[in-house]
XYZ file of C-alpha atoms in Angstrom:
640
model
C 125.201 64.848 -35.821
C 121.876 63.770 -34.356
C 120.677 65.081 -31.020
C 121.182 62.884 -27.965
C 117.912 61.407 -26.749
C 116.935 59.280 -23.770
C 116.734 56.276 -26.101
C 120.295 56.412 -27.357
C 121.818 57.356 -23.978
C 120.073 54.950 -21.612
C 120.593 51.382 -22.794
C 121.907 48.085 -21.435
C 125.526 49.187 -21.775
C 125.125 52.538 -20.047
C 123.102 51.021 -17.193
C 125.823 48.395 -16.699
C 128.459 51.133 -16.733
C 126.484 53.097 -14.167
C 126.283 50.047 -11.907
C 130.001 49.377 -12.258
C 131.033 52.937 -11.411
C 128.548 53.799 -8.684
C 127.336 50.427 -7.446
C 123.816 51.418 -8.536
C 121.552 50.277 -11.368
C 119.338 53.326 -11.670
C 118.038 54.455 -15.061
C 119.962 57.719 -14.897
C 123.690 58.093 -15.425
C 123.610 61.201 -13.263
C 121.446 60.341 -10.269
C 121.647 56.794 -8.822
C 118.289 55.650 -7.497
C 118.643 52.307 -5.748
C 121.622 50.284 -4.605
C 122.081 46.810 -5.993
C 121.033 44.258 -3.380
C 122.137 40.655 -3.264
C 119.312 38.226 -2.401
C 120.407 35.844 0.358
C 118.278 33.005 1.660
C 118.974 33.644 5.306
C 117.054 31.916 8.090
C 114.912 35.003 8.499
C 114.024 35.115 4.820
C 113.311 31.383 4.707
C 110.964 31.710 7.694
C 109.151 34.612 6.079
C 108.787 32.795 2.773
C 107.859 29.251 3.793
C 104.590 29.619 5.699
C 101.605 27.292 5.913
C 99.864 29.240 3.157
C 102.939 28.937 0.935
C 103.148 25.157 1.503
C 99.477 24.538 0.741
C 99.630 26.737 -2.357
C 102.296 24.483 -3.869
C 100.400 21.204 -3.340
C 97.429 19.588 -5.020
C 94.112 19.460 -3.043
C 94.447 15.742 -2.208
C 98.011 16.319 -1.019
C 96.961 19.216 1.219
C 94.746 16.861 3.224
C 97.776 14.739 4.032
C 99.553 17.703 5.671
C 97.514 17.377 8.859
C 98.138 13.632 9.179
C 100.824 12.211 11.512
C 104.200 11.589 9.899
C 104.899 8.138 8.500
C 107.048 7.181 11.472
C 104.387 8.241 13.981
C 105.678 5.808 16.585
C 108.762 8.029 16.917
C 107.166 11.476 16.579
C 103.814 13.102 17.262
C 104.325 15.753 14.563
C 102.098 16.144 11.548
C 103.632 16.693 8.120
C 102.956 20.421 8.186
C 104.493 20.735 11.655
C 107.598 18.870 10.526
C 107.942 21.058 7.435
C 107.558 24.369 9.281
C 109.783 23.369 12.189
C 112.505 21.306 10.521
C 112.343 21.248 6.718
C 111.594 24.710 5.340
C 114.680 24.748 3.117
C 114.024 21.255 1.818
C 110.491 22.209 0.857
C 111.711 25.383 -0.836
C 114.183 23.398 -2.943
C 111.475 20.920 -3.996
C 109.056 23.746 -4.785
C 111.719 25.492 -6.871
C 112.173 22.458 -9.144
C 108.431 21.768 -9.353
C 108.470 18.677 -7.123
C 106.813 20.064 -3.987
C 104.901 16.828 -3.342
C 108.242 15.081 -2.845
C 108.301 16.613 0.623
C 106.304 13.647 1.952
C 109.035 11.207 0.919
C 111.579 13.519 2.537
C 109.695 13.646 5.849
C 109.085 9.880 5.836
C 112.873 9.473 5.849
C 113.018 11.867 8.836
C 115.270 14.263 6.913
C 115.481 17.898 7.953
C 117.361 21.014 6.924
C 120.399 19.957 8.967
C 120.913 17.133 6.461
C 121.558 19.598 3.642
C 123.358 19.406 1.357
C 122.212 15.957 0.234
C 124.437 13.713 -1.825
C 123.219 12.433 -5.161
C 122.705 8.912 -3.782
C 120.313 10.269 -1.155
C 118.443 12.408 -3.650
C 117.880 9.452 -5.937
C 116.063 7.675 -3.090
C 113.260 10.208 -3.540
C 112.638 8.748 -7.017
C 112.266 12.208 -8.524
C 113.613 11.003 -11.876
C 110.648 8.669 -12.301
C 108.303 11.601 -12.583
C 107.772 14.152 -15.334
C 111.369 15.462 -15.290
C 114.101 12.925 -15.883
C 116.707 15.394 -14.642
C 114.894 16.334 -11.423
C 117.539 14.725 -9.181
C 120.339 16.689 -10.821
C 118.297 19.877 -10.540
C 117.650 19.213 -6.861
C 121.388 18.722 -6.281
C 122.345 22.033 -7.873
C 119.363 24.016 -6.546
C 119.945 23.084 -2.902
C 123.079 25.236 -2.818
C 121.020 28.324 -3.642
C 119.053 27.906 -0.428
C 121.816 26.404 1.712
C 123.499 29.402 3.280
C 126.320 28.785 5.739
C 127.221 32.110 7.266
C 130.674 32.826 8.619
C 130.854 33.151 12.375
C 133.506 34.092 14.870
C 136.129 31.368 15.311
C 134.748 29.127 12.555
C 136.404 27.800 9.413
C 134.238 26.597 6.503
C 135.288 24.751 3.357
C 132.781 25.871 0.725
C 132.086 23.615 -2.260
C 132.650 25.014 -5.739
C 128.899 25.455 -6.325
C 128.091 26.870 -2.886
C 127.420 30.553 -2.292
C 129.701 32.448 0.092
C 127.455 34.879 1.992
C 129.556 38.032 1.808
C 128.985 41.356 0.097
C 131.441 44.073 -0.811
C 131.124 47.314 1.111
C 129.746 50.019 -1.148
C 131.329 53.274 -0.153
C 134.390 55.419 -0.349
C 137.742 53.644 0.106
C 139.836 54.179 3.247
C 141.548 57.540 3.637
C 144.913 55.960 2.844
C 145.844 53.273 0.363
C 146.474 50.033 2.258
C 147.150 46.576 0.910
C 144.846 45.155 -1.744
C 142.381 43.805 0.815
C 138.621 43.871 0.305
C 136.116 45.277 2.774
C 133.041 43.094 3.115
C 129.967 42.612 5.283
C 127.626 39.747 6.082
C 124.123 39.561 4.563
C 121.722 42.183 5.913
C 124.415 43.590 8.210
C 126.052 46.397 6.210
C 127.328 48.207 9.298
C 129.424 45.243 10.478
C 132.420 45.708 8.208
C 135.253 43.195 7.905
C 138.516 43.026 5.983
C 139.023 39.968 3.799
C 142.426 38.725 2.679
C 142.841 36.293 -0.204
C 145.485 33.569 -0.626
C 145.961 31.142 -3.504
C 146.037 27.550 -2.279
C 148.097 26.228 -5.155
C 149.644 26.823 -8.546
C 149.412 25.386 -12.043
C 151.543 22.368 -11.179
C 149.852 21.631 -7.846
C 146.399 23.150 -7.131
C 146.728 22.362 -3.385
C 150.427 23.135 -2.897
C 149.830 25.776 -0.212
C 146.636 24.458 1.364
C 148.246 22.700 4.335
C 150.446 25.736 5.011
C 147.379 27.992 4.875
C 145.493 25.864 7.402
C 148.510 25.600 9.703
C 149.218 29.337 9.637
C 145.583 30.294 10.218
C 145.369 27.964 13.217
C 148.710 29.297 14.494
C 147.466 32.895 14.229
C 144.401 31.941 16.261
C 146.640 30.758 19.087
C 147.658 34.338 19.847
C 144.810 36.573 20.986
C 145.609 40.215 21.619
C 143.562 43.339 20.942
C 146.536 44.911 19.150
C 147.059 42.051 16.707
C 144.388 41.939 14.010
C 142.552 38.664 14.739
C 141.468 35.900 12.410
C 137.742 36.394 12.980
C 136.831 33.635 10.532
C 138.360 31.777 7.609
C 137.177 29.745 4.664
C 138.235 28.118 1.409
C 136.366 28.351 -1.882
C 137.297 27.397 -5.450
C 140.968 26.793 -4.753
C 141.463 29.958 -2.729
C 141.839 30.541 1.000
C 140.364 33.579 2.734
C 140.928 35.154 6.129
C 138.386 37.605 7.556
C 139.287 40.033 10.349
C 137.092 42.498 12.200
C 139.937 44.999 12.664
C 139.368 47.432 9.778
C 142.383 49.639 9.195
C 141.950 53.096 7.703
C 145.650 53.939 7.810
C 148.958 52.221 8.259
C 151.222 53.822 10.837
C 153.344 54.941 7.887
C 150.507 56.775 6.126
C 149.188 58.102 9.440
C 152.550 59.729 10.224
C 153.057 60.958 6.659
C 149.569 62.476 6.653
C 150.603 64.408 9.782
C 147.054 65.543 10.648
C 144.584 62.712 9.921
C 140.960 63.727 10.446
C 140.352 61.103 13.130
C 143.398 62.384 15.038
C 142.395 66.043 14.787
C 139.047 65.270 16.416
C 140.892 64.659 19.687
C 141.932 67.422 22.047
C 145.670 68.093 22.294
C 146.120 66.294 25.629
C 144.196 63.297 24.292
C 146.505 63.142 21.287
C 149.583 62.959 23.528
C 148.084 60.212 25.700
C 147.021 58.301 22.605
C 150.520 58.235 21.118
C 152.134 57.230 24.417
C 149.575 54.444 24.769
C 150.387 53.235 21.257
C 153.972 52.499 22.245
C 152.951 50.583 25.352
C 150.271 48.615 23.465
C 152.653 47.622 20.664
C 155.206 46.486 23.238
C 152.535 44.454 25.012
C 151.526 42.822 21.717
C 155.123 41.862 20.912
C 155.508 40.498 24.447
C 152.467 38.289 23.937
C 153.848 37.029 20.627
C 157.181 36.104 22.180
C 155.591 34.437 25.186
C 153.491 32.303 22.843
C 156.550 31.155 20.950
C 156.253 33.440 17.912
C 158.422 36.176 16.470
C 156.885 38.931 14.416
C 159.890 39.248 12.071
C 158.625 42.347 10.248
C 157.986 45.093 12.793
C 157.749 48.265 10.742
C 155.200 51.080 10.211
C 153.742 49.576 7.042
C 152.721 46.427 8.970
C 150.938 48.384 11.716
C 147.379 49.533 11.016
C 145.123 52.121 12.640
C 141.320 52.075 12.465
C 138.890 54.980 12.330
C 138.766 55.227 16.135
C 142.586 55.493 16.417
C 143.023 51.928 17.709
C 146.357 50.446 16.638
C 147.308 46.851 15.813
C 149.775 44.695 13.916
C 148.106 43.571 10.688
C 149.216 39.969 11.288
C 152.031 37.775 12.600
C 154.498 38.300 9.797
C 156.598 35.248 10.615
C 153.674 33.125 9.369
C 154.462 32.621 5.713
C 150.875 32.625 4.446
C 150.207 36.184 5.597
C 153.016 37.538 3.442
C 151.751 36.096 0.162
C 149.002 38.686 -0.382
C 151.080 41.752 0.472
C 152.817 44.248 -1.716
C 156.175 43.739 -0.069
C 158.809 46.472 -0.170
C 162.280 44.973 0.220
C 163.850 48.373 0.816
C 161.369 49.090 3.604
C 162.217 45.745 5.213
C 165.930 46.541 4.962
C 165.584 49.975 6.579
C 163.973 48.627 9.776
C 165.976 45.397 10.017
C 168.347 44.622 12.892
C 172.145 44.614 12.295
C 172.511 40.860 12.768
C 169.993 40.109 10.003
C 172.335 41.813 7.533
C 175.668 40.462 8.794
C 177.794 37.574 7.617
C 177.841 34.737 10.195
C 180.856 34.907 12.400
C 181.394 38.607 11.757
C 180.237 39.409 15.269
C 179.784 37.599 18.547
C 176.198 37.727 19.855
C 177.493 37.276 23.399
C 179.805 40.246 23.203
C 178.944 43.389 25.182
C 177.056 46.043 23.294
C 179.435 48.672 21.874
C 178.496 52.312 21.641
C 176.704 53.273 18.416
C 179.068 54.557 15.746
C 178.533 56.131 12.368
C 179.046 53.670 9.547
C 182.037 54.943 7.551
C 182.370 52.129 5.028
C 179.961 50.388 2.759
C 177.941 47.735 4.532
C 178.941 44.252 3.491
C 175.525 42.784 2.909
C 173.360 45.454 1.348
C 174.093 44.333 -2.203
C 171.974 41.211 -1.971
C 168.695 40.398 -0.324
C 169.421 36.688 -0.010
C 173.149 36.285 0.595
C 174.124 32.915 1.984
C 175.580 34.514 5.053
C 172.624 36.609 6.147
C 171.215 35.859 9.561
C 167.882 34.124 9.870
C 164.739 36.159 9.474
C 161.407 35.498 7.834
C 161.540 38.837 6.019
C 162.559 39.112 2.379
C 166.083 40.157 3.383
C 166.819 37.371 5.830
C 167.983 33.834 5.265
C 165.555 31.917 3.109
C 163.496 29.514 5.209
C 161.792 26.420 3.882
C 159.151 24.126 5.288
C 160.354 20.742 6.450
C 158.409 17.605 5.682
C 158.465 16.404 9.272
C 156.724 17.488 12.457
C 159.980 17.875 14.334
C 159.760 21.348 15.887
C 162.423 22.786 18.114
C 162.603 26.096 19.879
C 160.816 28.747 17.844
C 161.566 27.240 14.451
C 158.000 25.922 14.013
C 158.876 23.541 11.221
C 161.344 25.763 9.422
C 164.991 25.105 8.770
C 167.894 27.041 7.338
C 168.664 26.271 3.729
C 172.401 26.233 4.450
C 174.270 25.291 7.613
C 176.406 27.953 9.251
C 179.902 27.392 10.604
C 178.999 28.510 14.112
C 175.475 27.397 15.110
C 173.436 29.964 16.973
C 169.963 29.798 18.452
C 167.232 31.481 16.407
C 165.255 31.954 19.620
C 167.266 34.860 20.969
C 168.269 36.306 17.650
C 164.869 36.818 16.023
C 163.107 38.016 19.176
C 165.852 40.557 19.743
C 165.570 41.575 16.074
C 161.921 42.400 16.788
C 163.079 44.629 19.661
C 165.458 46.546 17.394
C 162.730 47.145 14.804
C 160.264 48.148 17.519
C 162.764 50.745 18.749
C 162.874 52.202 15.240
C 159.073 52.436 15.230
C 159.112 54.144 18.645
C 161.457 56.825 17.310
C 159.093 57.651 14.465
C 156.109 57.776 16.815
C 157.983 60.164 19.113
C 158.930 62.303 16.113
C 155.259 62.443 15.136
C 154.310 63.443 18.683
C 156.860 66.272 18.534
C 155.601 67.323 15.082
C 158.838 66.475 13.318
C 158.471 65.941 9.593
C 159.282 62.353 8.507
C 161.600 63.434 5.700
C 163.673 65.457 8.180
C 164.571 62.307 10.097
C 165.285 60.366 6.901
C 167.557 63.124 5.643
C 169.286 63.397 9.022
C 170.181 59.717 9.327
C 170.968 58.932 5.675
C 174.549 58.262 4.594
C 175.952 58.533 1.078
C 176.598 54.965 0.079
C 174.935 52.939 -2.625
C 172.298 50.529 -1.412
C 170.853 47.734 -3.512
C 168.210 45.342 -2.246
C 165.100 43.664 -3.585
C 165.797 44.907 -7.108
C 165.929 48.513 -5.913
C 169.031 50.642 -5.635
C 169.696 53.975 -4.005
C 172.664 56.287 -3.691
C 171.910 56.805 -0.029
C 171.366 54.378 2.830
C 168.680 55.477 5.286
C 168.591 52.254 7.297
C 168.777 52.423 11.062
C 171.384 49.709 11.591
C 173.933 51.340 9.258
C 173.442 54.858 10.649
C 173.159 54.339 14.395
C 175.451 57.262 15.107
C 173.164 59.643 13.260
C 170.134 58.046 14.881
C 171.700 58.853 18.263
C 172.182 62.506 17.305
C 168.540 62.631 16.206
C 167.479 61.358 19.617
C 169.383 64.279 21.138
C 167.349 66.599 18.914
C 164.147 64.947 20.122
C 165.187 65.289 23.768
C 165.814 68.993 23.372
C 162.482 69.433 21.553
C 160.599 67.632 24.339
C 162.087 69.987 26.946
C 160.571 72.943 25.133
C 157.059 71.748 25.977
C 155.399 72.281 29.320
C 152.738 69.638 28.868
C 152.806 66.715 31.236
C 153.076 64.059 28.511
C 156.397 65.335 27.160
C 158.205 64.654 30.446
C 158.211 60.960 29.533
C 160.074 61.475 26.249
C 163.685 61.602 27.583
C 163.110 58.450 29.621
C 161.569 56.636 26.657
C 164.525 57.657 24.486
C 166.881 56.129 27.041
C 164.946 52.883 26.675
C 165.079 53.157 22.872
C 168.873 53.464 23.018
C 169.079 50.066 24.675
C 166.635 48.624 22.113
C 168.910 49.808 19.283
C 172.008 48.072 20.611
C 174.137 46.651 17.813
C 174.288 43.226 19.473
C 171.191 41.156 20.315
C 172.253 40.431 23.894
C 172.612 44.138 24.538
C 168.888 44.679 24.043
C 166.137 44.108 26.613
C 163.482 41.522 25.953
C 159.950 42.543 24.988
C 158.533 42.138 28.466
C 161.218 44.384 29.959
C 160.515 47.039 27.315
C 156.803 46.977 28.051
C 157.229 47.014 31.835
C 159.720 49.887 31.622
C 157.285 51.872 29.485
C 154.555 51.290 32.052
C 156.871 52.480 34.819
C 157.803 55.610 32.856
C 154.193 56.510 32.107
C 153.000 56.001 35.669
C 155.997 57.736 37.275
C 156.605 60.719 35.027
C 153.144 61.536 33.673
C 149.585 61.872 34.890
C 148.170 59.826 32.041
C 144.557 59.047 33.031
C 144.479 55.511 31.620
C 147.114 53.116 30.304
C 145.644 50.789 27.761
C 146.784 47.170 28.214
C 148.143 48.213 31.603
C 146.688 45.088 33.201
C 149.009 42.895 31.103
C 146.316 40.243 31.110
C 148.030 38.164 28.431
C 151.095 37.382 30.560
C 152.200 33.898 31.571
C 153.332 33.062 35.088
C 156.644 31.417 34.376
C 158.295 33.855 32.021
C 161.394 35.227 33.646
C 162.435 36.380 30.216
C 160.678 36.143 26.939
C 163.519 34.164 25.421
C 164.399 31.689 28.124
C 161.609 29.190 27.720
C 162.785 26.813 25.011
C 160.794 24.025 26.632
C 157.756 26.288 26.706
C 158.323 27.138 23.052
C 158.454 23.463 22.191
C 155.190 22.933 24.071
C 153.567 25.728 22.129
C 154.981 24.322 18.919
C 153.459 20.967 19.759
C 150.082 22.684 20.060
C 150.521 24.005 16.547
C 151.005 20.494 15.230
C 147.484 19.688 16.436
C 146.150 22.018 13.768
C 147.806 20.028 10.988
C 144.795 18.722 9.149
C 144.427 15.512 7.166
C 142.483 15.620 3.918
C 141.540 11.972 3.598
C 137.867 12.216 4.510
C 135.160 12.596 1.868
C 132.762 15.093 3.436
C 132.756 18.755 4.366
C 132.729 20.338 7.794
C 133.278 23.349 9.946
C 136.690 23.435 11.629
C 137.200 25.148 14.981
C 140.592 26.270 16.264
C 141.706 25.001 19.638
C 142.366 28.482 20.961
C 138.843 29.653 20.166
C 136.925 26.565 21.287
C 135.548 28.082 24.481
C 134.802 31.373 22.819
C 132.674 29.817 20.075
C 131.016 27.104 22.169
C 127.620 28.596 21.448
C 128.360 28.372 17.746
C 129.156 24.699 18.049
C 125.923 24.114 19.948
C 123.980 25.846 17.211
C 124.930 23.006 14.911
C 123.166 20.557 17.283
C 126.294 18.534 18.038
C 126.595 17.784 14.360
C 130.152 18.551 13.356
C 129.943 17.099 9.847
C 127.881 17.943 6.815
C 127.173 15.680 3.883
C 129.665 15.964 1.040
C 128.827 18.975 -1.058
C 131.416 18.981 -3.788
C 130.509 17.339 -7.028
C 133.486 15.003 -6.889
C 132.997 14.180 -3.203
C 136.583 15.219 -2.554
C 135.931 17.803 0.155
C 137.323 16.861 3.528
C 136.187 16.813 7.124
C 138.685 18.661 9.229
C 138.144 19.413 12.885
C 140.824 20.595 15.291
C 140.474 19.094 18.742
C 141.420 21.153 21.803
C 144.554 20.175 23.746
C 143.883 17.765 26.598
C 145.660 19.985 29.072
C 147.446 23.288 29.163
C 151.234 23.025 29.677
C 152.189 24.052 33.193
C 154.682 26.520 31.830
C 152.054 28.744 30.261
C 149.458 29.129 32.974
C 147.740 32.515 32.643
C 148.189 35.122 35.308
C 145.135 35.683 37.466
C 144.192 39.320 37.272
């Protein structure tokens, strides 16, 4: 066997392997030397590259003399050619220089074109008569080359439809993955800004039969998500489509889910806090989550999947829902766990219609002694409506007829005794939120998660989502055992002298009402949040209550479920984000809810909302969402 030498170890394959593993392309497999860098033609780089010296170096001597002459339409502008190039057409000149047709810049300027006109359509390019010169394919080369230098960066509140040959200016974050395994979501950053990290989610816009089958749903759901702004709901910072795929970018970067945070027991970011700070943090989490759910309900949305795996925590211990789970699009990129959804679901979402009266008084929790009737199927015809995988299957309607909180959904099968989804699904959120509160309290009291699961589990076979178990650890089946666990938590809280623990018994009393077996026996989200605020201010000396200002509240919301007219008004706002695809050019689309916030972004495009068509088949569409003419009187914001 021959000795290993530098020649037979370092070759194209080993360098490629090194780059793949480490993100570096150094010559050594042991010590990376330099990170791979993507070259982006940003405005800064264009300005540095295209200078007067650069322009003159690409032109013949007789052409250089023309640079100082007034432009061909001198009656409309006092600029010289060089002034026009350096102020308005740097990218255009760079494209022409790249294909060896730099002198074509004079024809470009004479037509008063500037960089805002990029990308140019083939018909416009042919007006430059580039094909009559030494390269018969110069026009085609110009068309393809312009996309290299046309860089449309994502910005807050903006949606961009990228053409198939256009570069998307994003780079993957090179570094260690989050401490806990989350969903399969990429971490990215914008060009030259590696410290501004974002999370990108990816959604297919169609299938083999119909490449655009889900595109309208994607646009509608993204615009709907933008209608609800809350610091504890991961926002849609920007969105875009490219090559048949939709993407959502958020600036809330989760390092843990609440599930992995609790299971970890002592995450590093949590241990950095002092013990009193840890207690205040956890108490604030409950109030902030309640405030977020309140905002959802007041805006006419239900979450529909409140559980620890859908709650994320960043590296500074900020907590947020990963999305609005009732929006169908945001479930298509998740690794869904049907058993997890079943465990945190409300009783009515697992019951046969007519088996209980939603208007009946709430009975006392009892231990389930017989097998539950609906746990053998995740999609039984009798299950109550829910957007989760265990609820009644919902389908999109082909009309814009929205009522209540349905938002364009309908039940696949009628039920003998019609009931309003408005109360039922919002109250289902409250039940699931109560389950989450119990696990947070258990974490605060240093109870091991498996102890609670073992305590509440009953020996009966459970089968859902293709999974089966000999025990049922769901909350709704084992409410009697859940009650006895709350007694354990109360006793444990009394053993602590710290100020924060005095709130635990009062919070558990609230949780008992949230876990009522009937929807009408539970408080609404606003009542839960306000009660938590009262408990924290009355029974503790917590220095600051996050979201205590309740700045997202509406004036006329006596209860979060009583405004069917308000819900219809909100639903009508959602219809404004339904986008037509009949136009033949590309654009940037702004959501109505973020119009004021991104006004400066709009201005940066010089009042030019449309760009020339940039797809090769001219099939890209112009889609702009207009803001509502007036805000419905029922949802006026509270002045704080």
